[in-house]
Coordinates of N, CA and C in Angstrom, one line a residue:
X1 N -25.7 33.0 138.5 CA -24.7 32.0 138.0 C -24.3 31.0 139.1
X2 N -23.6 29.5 138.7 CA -23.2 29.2 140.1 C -22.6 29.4 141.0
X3 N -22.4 29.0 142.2 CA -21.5 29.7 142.7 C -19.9 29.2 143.2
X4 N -19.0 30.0 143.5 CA -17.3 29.9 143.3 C -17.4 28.3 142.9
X5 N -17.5 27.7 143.9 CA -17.1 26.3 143.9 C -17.2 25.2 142.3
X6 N -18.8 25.9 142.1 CA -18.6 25.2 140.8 C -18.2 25.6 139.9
X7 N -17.6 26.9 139.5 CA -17.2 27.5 138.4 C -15.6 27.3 138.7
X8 N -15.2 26.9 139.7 CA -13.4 26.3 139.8 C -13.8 25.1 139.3
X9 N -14.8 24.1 139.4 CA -14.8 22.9 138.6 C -15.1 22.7 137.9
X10 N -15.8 23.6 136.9 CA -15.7 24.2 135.6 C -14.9 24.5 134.7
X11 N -14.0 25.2 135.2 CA -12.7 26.0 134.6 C -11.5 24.6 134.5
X12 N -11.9 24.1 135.8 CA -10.4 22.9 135.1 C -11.2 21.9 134.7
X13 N -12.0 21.2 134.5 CA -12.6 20.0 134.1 C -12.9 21.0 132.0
X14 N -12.8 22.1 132.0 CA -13.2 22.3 130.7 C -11.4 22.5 130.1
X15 N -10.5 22.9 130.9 CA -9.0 22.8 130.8 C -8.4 22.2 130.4
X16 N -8.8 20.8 131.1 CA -8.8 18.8 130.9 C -9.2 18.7 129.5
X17 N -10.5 19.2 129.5 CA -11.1 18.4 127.7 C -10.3 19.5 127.1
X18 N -10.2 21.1 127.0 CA -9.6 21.4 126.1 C -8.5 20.8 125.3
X19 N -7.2 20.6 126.5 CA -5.5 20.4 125.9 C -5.4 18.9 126.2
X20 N -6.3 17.9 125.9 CA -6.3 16.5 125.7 C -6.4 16.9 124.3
X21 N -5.5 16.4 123.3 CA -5.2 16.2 121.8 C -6.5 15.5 121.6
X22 N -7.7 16.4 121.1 CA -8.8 15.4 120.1 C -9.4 16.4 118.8
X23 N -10.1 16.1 118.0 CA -10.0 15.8 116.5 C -10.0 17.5 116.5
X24 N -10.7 18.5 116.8 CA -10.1 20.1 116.4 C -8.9 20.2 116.5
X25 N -7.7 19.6 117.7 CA -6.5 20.1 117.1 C -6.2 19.4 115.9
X26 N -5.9 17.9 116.0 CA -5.7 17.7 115.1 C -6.1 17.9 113.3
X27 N -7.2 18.2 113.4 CA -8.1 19.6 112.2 C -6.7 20.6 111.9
X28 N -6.8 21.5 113.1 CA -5.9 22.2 112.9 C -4.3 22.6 112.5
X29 N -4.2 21.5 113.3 CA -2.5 21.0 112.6 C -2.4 20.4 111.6
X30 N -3.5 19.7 110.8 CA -4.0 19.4 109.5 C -3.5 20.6 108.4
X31 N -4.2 21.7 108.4 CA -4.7 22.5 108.1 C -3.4 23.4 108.1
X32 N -2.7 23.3 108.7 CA -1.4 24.3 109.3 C -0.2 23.3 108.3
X33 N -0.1 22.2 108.7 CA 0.9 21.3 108.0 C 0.6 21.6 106.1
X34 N -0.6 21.6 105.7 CA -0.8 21.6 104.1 C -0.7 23.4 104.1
X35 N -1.4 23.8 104.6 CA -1.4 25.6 104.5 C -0.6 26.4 104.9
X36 N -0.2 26.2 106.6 CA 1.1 27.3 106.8 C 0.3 27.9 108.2
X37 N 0.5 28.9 108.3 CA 0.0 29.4 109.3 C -1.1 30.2 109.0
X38 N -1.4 31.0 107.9 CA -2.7 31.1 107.7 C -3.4 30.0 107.9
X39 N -3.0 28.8 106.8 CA -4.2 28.1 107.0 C -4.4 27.5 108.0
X40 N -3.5 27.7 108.8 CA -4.2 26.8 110.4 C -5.1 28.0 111.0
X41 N -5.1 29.1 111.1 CA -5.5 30.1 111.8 C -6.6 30.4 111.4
X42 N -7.3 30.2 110.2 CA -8.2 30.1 109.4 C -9.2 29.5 109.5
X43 N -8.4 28.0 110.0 CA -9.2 26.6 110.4 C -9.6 26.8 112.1
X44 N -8.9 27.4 112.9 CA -9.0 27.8 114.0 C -10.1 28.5 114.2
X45 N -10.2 30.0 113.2 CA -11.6 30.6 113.5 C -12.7 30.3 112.4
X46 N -12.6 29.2 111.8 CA -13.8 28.5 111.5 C -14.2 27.0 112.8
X47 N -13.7 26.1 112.9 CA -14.3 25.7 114.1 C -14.5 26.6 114.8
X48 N -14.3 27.8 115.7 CA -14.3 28.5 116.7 C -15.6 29.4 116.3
X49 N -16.5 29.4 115.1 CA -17.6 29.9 114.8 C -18.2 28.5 114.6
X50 N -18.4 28.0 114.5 CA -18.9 26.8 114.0 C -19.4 25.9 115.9
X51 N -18.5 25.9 116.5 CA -18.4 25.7 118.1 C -19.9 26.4 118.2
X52 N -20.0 27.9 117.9 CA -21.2 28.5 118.6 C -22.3 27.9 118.1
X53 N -22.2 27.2 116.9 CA -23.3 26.4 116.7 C -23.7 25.4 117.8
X54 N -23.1 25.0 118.1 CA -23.3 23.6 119.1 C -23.4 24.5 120.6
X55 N -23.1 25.6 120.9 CA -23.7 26.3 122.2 C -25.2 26.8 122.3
X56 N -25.5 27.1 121.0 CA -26.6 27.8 121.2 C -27.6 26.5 120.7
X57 N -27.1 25.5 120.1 CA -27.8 24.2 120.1 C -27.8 23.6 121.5
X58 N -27.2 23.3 122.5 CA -27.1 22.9 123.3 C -28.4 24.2 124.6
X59 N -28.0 25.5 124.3 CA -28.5 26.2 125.3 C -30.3 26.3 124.9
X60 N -30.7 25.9 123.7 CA -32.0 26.2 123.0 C -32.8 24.2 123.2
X61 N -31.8 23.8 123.5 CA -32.2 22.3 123.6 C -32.3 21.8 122.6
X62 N -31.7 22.1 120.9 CA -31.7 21.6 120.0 C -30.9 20.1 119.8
X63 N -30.0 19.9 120.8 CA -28.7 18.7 120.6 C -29.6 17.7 121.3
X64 N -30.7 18.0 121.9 CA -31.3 16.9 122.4 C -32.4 16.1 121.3
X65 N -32.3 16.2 120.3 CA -32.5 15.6 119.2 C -31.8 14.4 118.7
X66 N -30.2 14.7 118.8 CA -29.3 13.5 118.5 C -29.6 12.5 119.5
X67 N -30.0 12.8 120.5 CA -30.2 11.5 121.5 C -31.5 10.8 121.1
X68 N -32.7 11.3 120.7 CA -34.2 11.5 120.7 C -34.1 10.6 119.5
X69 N -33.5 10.8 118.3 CA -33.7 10.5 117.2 C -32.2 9.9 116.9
X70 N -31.7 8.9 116.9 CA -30.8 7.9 116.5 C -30.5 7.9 114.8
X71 N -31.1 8.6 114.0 CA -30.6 8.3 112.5 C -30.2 9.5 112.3
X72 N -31.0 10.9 113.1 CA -30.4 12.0 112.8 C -28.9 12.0 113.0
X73 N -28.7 11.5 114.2 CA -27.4 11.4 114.7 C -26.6 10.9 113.8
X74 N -26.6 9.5 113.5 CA -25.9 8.5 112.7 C -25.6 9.3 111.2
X75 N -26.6 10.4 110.7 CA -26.9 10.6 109.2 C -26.0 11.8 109.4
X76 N -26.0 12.7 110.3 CA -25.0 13.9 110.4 C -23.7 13.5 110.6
X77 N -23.2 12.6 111.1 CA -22.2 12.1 111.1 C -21.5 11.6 110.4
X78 N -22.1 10.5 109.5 CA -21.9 10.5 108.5 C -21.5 11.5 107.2
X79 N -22.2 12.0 107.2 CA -22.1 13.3 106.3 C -20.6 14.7 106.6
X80 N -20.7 14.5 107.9 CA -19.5 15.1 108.6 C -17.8 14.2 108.4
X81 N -18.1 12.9 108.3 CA -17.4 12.1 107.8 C -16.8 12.7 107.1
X82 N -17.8 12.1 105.3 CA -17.6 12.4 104.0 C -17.3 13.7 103.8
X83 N -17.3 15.3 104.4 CA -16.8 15.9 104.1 C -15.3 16.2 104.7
X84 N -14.8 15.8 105.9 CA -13.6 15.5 106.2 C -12.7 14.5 105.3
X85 N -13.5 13.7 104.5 CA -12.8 12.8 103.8 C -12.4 13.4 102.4
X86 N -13.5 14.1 101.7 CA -13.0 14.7 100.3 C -12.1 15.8 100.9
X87 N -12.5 16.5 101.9 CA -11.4 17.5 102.0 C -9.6 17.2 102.5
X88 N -9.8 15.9 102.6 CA -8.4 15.5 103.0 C -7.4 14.8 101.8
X89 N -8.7 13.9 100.5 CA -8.6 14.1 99.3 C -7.8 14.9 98.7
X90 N -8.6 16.1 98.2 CA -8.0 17.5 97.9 C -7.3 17.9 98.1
X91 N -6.5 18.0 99.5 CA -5.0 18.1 100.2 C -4.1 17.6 99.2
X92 N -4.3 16.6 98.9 CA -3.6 15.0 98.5 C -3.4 15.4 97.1
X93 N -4.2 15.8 96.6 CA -4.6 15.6 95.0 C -4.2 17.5 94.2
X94 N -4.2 18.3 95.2 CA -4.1 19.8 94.6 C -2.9 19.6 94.1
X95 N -3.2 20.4 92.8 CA -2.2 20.4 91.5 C -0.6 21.1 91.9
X96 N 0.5 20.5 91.9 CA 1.6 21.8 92.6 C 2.6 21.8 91.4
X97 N 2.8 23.1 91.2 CA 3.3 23.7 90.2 C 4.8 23.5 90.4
X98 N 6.0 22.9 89.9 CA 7.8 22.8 90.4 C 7.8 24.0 90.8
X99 N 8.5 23.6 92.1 CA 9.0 24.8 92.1 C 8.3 25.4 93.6
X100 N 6.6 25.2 93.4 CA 6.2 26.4 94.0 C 5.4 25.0 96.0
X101 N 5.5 26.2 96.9 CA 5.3 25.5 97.6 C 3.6 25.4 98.0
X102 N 3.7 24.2 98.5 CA 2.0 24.0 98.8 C 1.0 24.7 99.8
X103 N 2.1 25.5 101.0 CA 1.3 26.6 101.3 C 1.0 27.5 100.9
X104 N 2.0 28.1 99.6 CA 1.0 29.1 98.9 C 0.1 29.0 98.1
X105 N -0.2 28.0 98.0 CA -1.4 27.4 97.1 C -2.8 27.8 97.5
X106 N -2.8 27.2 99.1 CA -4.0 26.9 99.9 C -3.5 28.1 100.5
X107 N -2.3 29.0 100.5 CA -2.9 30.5 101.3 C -3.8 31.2 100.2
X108 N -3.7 30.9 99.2 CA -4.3 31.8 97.7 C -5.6 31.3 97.5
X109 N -6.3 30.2 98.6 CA -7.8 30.3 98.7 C -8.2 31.6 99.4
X110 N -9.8 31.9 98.9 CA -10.1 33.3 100.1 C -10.3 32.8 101.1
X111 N -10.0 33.9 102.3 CA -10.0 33.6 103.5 C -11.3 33.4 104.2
X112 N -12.7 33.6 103.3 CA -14.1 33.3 104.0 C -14.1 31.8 103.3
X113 N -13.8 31.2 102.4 CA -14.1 29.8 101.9 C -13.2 29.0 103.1
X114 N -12.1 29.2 103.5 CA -11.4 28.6 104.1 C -12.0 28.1 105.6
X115 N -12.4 29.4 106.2 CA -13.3 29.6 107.4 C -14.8 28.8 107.0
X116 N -15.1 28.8 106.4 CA -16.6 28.0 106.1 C -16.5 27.0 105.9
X117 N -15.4 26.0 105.4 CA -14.5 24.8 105.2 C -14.7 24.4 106.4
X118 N -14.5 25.1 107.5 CA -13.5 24.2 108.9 C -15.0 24.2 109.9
X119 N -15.6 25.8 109.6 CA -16.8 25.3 110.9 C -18.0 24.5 110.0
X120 N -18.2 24.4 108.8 CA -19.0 22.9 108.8 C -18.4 21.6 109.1
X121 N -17.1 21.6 109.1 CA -16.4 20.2 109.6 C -16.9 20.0 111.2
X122 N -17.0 21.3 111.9 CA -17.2 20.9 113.3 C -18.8 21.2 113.6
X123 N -19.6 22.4 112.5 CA -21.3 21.7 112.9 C -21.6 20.5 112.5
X124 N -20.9 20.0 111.1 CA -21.5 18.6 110.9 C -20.5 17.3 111.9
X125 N -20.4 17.6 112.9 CA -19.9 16.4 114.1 C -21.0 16.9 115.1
X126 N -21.5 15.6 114.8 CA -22.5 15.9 116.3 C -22.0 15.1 117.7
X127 N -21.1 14.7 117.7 CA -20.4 14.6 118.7 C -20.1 15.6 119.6
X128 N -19.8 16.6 118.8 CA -19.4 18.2 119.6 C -20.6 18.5 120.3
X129 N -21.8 18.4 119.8 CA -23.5 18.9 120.5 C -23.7 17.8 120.8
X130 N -23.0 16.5 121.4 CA -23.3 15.5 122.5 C -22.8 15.9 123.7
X131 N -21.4 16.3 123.4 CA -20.0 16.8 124.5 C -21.0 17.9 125.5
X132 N -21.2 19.3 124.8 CA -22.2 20.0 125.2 C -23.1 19.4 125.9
X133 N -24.0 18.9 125.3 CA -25.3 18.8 126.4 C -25.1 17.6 127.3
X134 N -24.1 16.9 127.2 CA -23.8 16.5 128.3 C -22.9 16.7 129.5
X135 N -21.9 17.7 128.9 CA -20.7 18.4 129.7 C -21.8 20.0 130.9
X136 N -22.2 20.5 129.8 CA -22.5 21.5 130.3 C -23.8 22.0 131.7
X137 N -24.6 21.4 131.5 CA -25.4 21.6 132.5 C -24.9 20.7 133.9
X138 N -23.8 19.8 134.2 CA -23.5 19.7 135.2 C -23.0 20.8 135.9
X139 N -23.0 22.0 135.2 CA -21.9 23.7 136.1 C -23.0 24.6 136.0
X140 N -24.7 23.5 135.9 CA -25.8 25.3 135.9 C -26.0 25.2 137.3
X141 N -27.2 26.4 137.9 CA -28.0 26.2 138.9 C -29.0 26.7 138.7
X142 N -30.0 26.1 139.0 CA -31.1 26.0 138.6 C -31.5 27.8 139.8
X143 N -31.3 27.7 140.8 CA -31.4 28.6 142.2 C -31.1 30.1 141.4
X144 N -30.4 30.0 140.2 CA -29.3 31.4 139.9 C -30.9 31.9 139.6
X145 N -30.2 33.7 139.4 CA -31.1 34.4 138.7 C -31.1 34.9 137.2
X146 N -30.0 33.6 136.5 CA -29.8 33.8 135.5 C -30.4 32.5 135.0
X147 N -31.1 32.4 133.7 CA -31.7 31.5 133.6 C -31.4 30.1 133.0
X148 N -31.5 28.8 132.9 CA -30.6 27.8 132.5 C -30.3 28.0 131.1
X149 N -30.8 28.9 130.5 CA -30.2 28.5 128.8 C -30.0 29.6 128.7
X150 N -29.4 30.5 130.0 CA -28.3 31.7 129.6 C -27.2 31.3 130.1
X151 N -27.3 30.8 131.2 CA -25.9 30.3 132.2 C -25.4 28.7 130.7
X152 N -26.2 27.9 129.7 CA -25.4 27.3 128.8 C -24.9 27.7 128.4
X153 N -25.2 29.2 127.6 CA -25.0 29.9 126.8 C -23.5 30.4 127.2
X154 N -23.6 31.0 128.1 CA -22.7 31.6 128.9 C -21.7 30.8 128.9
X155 N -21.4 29.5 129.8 CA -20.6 28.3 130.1 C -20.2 27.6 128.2
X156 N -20.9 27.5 127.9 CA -20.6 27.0 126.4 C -19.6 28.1 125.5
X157 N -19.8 29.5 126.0 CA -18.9 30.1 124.8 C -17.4 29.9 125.9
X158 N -17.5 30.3 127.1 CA -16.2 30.2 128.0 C -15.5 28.6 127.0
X159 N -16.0 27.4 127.5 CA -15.6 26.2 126.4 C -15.3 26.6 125.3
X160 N -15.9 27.3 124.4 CA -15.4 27.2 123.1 C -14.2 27.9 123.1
X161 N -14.0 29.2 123.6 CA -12.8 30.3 124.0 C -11.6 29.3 124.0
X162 N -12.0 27.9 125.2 CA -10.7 27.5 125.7 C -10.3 26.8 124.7
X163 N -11.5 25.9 124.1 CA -11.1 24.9 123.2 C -10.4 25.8 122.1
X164 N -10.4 26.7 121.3 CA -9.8 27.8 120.5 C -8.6 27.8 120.7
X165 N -8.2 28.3 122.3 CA -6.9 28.4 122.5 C -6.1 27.3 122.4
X166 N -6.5 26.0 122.6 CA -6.0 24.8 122.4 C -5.6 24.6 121.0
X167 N -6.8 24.8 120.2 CA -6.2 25.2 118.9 C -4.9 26.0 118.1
X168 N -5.1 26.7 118.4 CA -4.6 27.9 118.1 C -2.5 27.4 118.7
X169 N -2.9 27.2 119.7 CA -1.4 26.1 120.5 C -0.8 25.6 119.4
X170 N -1.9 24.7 119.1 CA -1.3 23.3 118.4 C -1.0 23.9 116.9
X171 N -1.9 25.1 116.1 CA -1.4 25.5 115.4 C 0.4 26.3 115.0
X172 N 0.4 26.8 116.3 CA 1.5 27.4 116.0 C 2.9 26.2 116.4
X173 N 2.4 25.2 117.3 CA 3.5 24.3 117.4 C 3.9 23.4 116.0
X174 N 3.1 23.3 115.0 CA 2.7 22.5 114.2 C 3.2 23.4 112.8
X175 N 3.3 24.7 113.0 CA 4.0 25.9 112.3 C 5.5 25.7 112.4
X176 N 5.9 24.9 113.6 CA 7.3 25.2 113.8 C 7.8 24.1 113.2
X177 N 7.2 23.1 113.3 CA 7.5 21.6 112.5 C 7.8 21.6 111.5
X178 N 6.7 22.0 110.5 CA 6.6 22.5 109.5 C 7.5 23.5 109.0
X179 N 7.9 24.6 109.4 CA 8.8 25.4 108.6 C 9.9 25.2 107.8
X180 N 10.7 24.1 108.7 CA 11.7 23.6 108.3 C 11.5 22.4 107.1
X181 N 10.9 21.5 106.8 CA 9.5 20.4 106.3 C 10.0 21.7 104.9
X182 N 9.2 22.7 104.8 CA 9.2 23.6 103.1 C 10.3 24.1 103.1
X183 N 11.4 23.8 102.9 CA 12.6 24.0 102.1 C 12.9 23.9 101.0
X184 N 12.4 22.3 100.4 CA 12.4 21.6 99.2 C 11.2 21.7 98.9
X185 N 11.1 21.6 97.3 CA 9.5 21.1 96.8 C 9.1 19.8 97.3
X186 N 9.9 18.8 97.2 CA 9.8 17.5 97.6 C 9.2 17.3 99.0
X187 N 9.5 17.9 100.2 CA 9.5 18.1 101.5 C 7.4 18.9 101.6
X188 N 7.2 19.8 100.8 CA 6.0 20.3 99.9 C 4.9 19.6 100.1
X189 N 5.3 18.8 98.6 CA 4.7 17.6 99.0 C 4.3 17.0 99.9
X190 N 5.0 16.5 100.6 CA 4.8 15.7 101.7 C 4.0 16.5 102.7
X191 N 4.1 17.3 102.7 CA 3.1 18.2 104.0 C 1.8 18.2 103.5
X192 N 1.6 18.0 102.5 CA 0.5 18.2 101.8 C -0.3 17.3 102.0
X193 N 0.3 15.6 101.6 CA 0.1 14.4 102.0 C -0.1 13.5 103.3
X194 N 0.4 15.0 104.4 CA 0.8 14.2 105.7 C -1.2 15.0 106.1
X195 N -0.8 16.0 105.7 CA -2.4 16.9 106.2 C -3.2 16.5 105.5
X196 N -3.4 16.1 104.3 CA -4.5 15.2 103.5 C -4.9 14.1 104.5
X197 N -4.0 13.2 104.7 CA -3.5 11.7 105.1 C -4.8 12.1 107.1
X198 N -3.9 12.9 107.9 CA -4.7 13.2 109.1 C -6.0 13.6 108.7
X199 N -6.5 14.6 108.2 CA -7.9 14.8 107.8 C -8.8 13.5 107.2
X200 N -8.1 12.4 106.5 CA -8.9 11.5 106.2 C -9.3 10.6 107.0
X201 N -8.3 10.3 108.2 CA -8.0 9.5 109.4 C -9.1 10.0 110.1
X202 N -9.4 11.2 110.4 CA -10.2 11.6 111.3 C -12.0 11.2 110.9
X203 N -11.7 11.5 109.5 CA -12.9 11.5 109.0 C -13.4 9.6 108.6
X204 N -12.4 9.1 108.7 CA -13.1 7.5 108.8 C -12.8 7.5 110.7
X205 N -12.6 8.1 111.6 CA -12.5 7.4 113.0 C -13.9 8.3 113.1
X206 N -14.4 9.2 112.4 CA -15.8 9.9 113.0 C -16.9 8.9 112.7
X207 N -16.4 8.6 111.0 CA -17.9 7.6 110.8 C -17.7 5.9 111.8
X208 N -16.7 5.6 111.6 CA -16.6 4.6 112.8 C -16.8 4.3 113.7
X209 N -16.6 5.3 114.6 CA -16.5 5.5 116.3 C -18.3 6.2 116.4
X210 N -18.4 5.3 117.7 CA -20.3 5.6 118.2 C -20.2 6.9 118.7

């Protein structure tokens, strides 16, 4: 593996990208604001399976595709888009009964649809398996006796762990906002709206942004 020196500049340069506010937390606090705390936690360990897609893409040299091929890229993203967008739709548009509040709606999805929800939102960004194969091999060494696409491997799940915890943060701060927010039905609503409203944001700044 490398040695000390680069793995301290590893650990805070991966620190840096984690708790800079970008589109997984706000996924998450998405997801937390319309659901509650399940559903942010849910959303949490779907990106955070979904993440190992783009490690083991990154350590197998599959992400070097997106660079190779320019429509794959532009076409997954796209598509990563549009499903950020109907799912933020849906937020917006679920039926709410008087009365009843909008996190128990979206807690009364199953808990594997929910998780399958959130890590296709982050395999279909190929942004994430650009981050990777550009982030990561600056902390290998070639000298180790561990090989370069075990030391990715390795270095990419440590990243994903942190980025999780970042999540998971922002979930529960985003819980505390919110709790007070579901008092009223009316208040409901709007959480519903505000989490629809961010998921859709995200999903037109993916297809827009290079």
């Amino acid at each position: 593996m490398p040695n000390l020196e680069i793995l301290i500049a590893f650990f805070v340069a991966t620190s840096v990208f984690a708790y800079i506010p970008g589109p997984s937390m706000l996924y998450a606090a998405a997801q937390t604001i319309a659901g509650g705390r399940r559903g942010g936690l849910t959303a949490s360990l779907g990106i955070h399976a979904g993440g190992y897609f783009h490690v083991a893409a990154a350590s197998l040299g599959l992400a070097v595709l997106f660079e190779a091929v320019p429509v794959l890229y532009s076409g997954m993203k796209l598509v990563g888009a549009a499903y950020l967008v109907w799912l933020g739709v849906k937020f917006i548009t679920s039926p709410e009964a008087p009365g009843t509040h909008s996190a128990l709606q979206f807690n009364a999805r199953p808990p594997q649809r929910a998780i399958w929800e959130s890590a296709m939102v982050e395999i279909l960004n190929p942004k994430t398996a650009i981050f990777y194969l550009a982030f990561l091999p600056q902390f290998t060494d070639p000298s180790a006796s561990v090989p370069i696409w075990g030391q990715l491997l390795i270095l990419g799940t440590v990243v994903n762990a942190m980025f999780s915890s970042a999540d998971l943060l922002c979930v529960f701060l985003a819980e505390r906002i919110t709790t007070a927010m579901r008092r009223s039905p009316e208040s409901a609503r709007w959480t519903n709206r505000v989490g629809g409203g961010i998921l859709i944001a995200l999903g037109v700044n993916l297809a827009t942004t290079r």
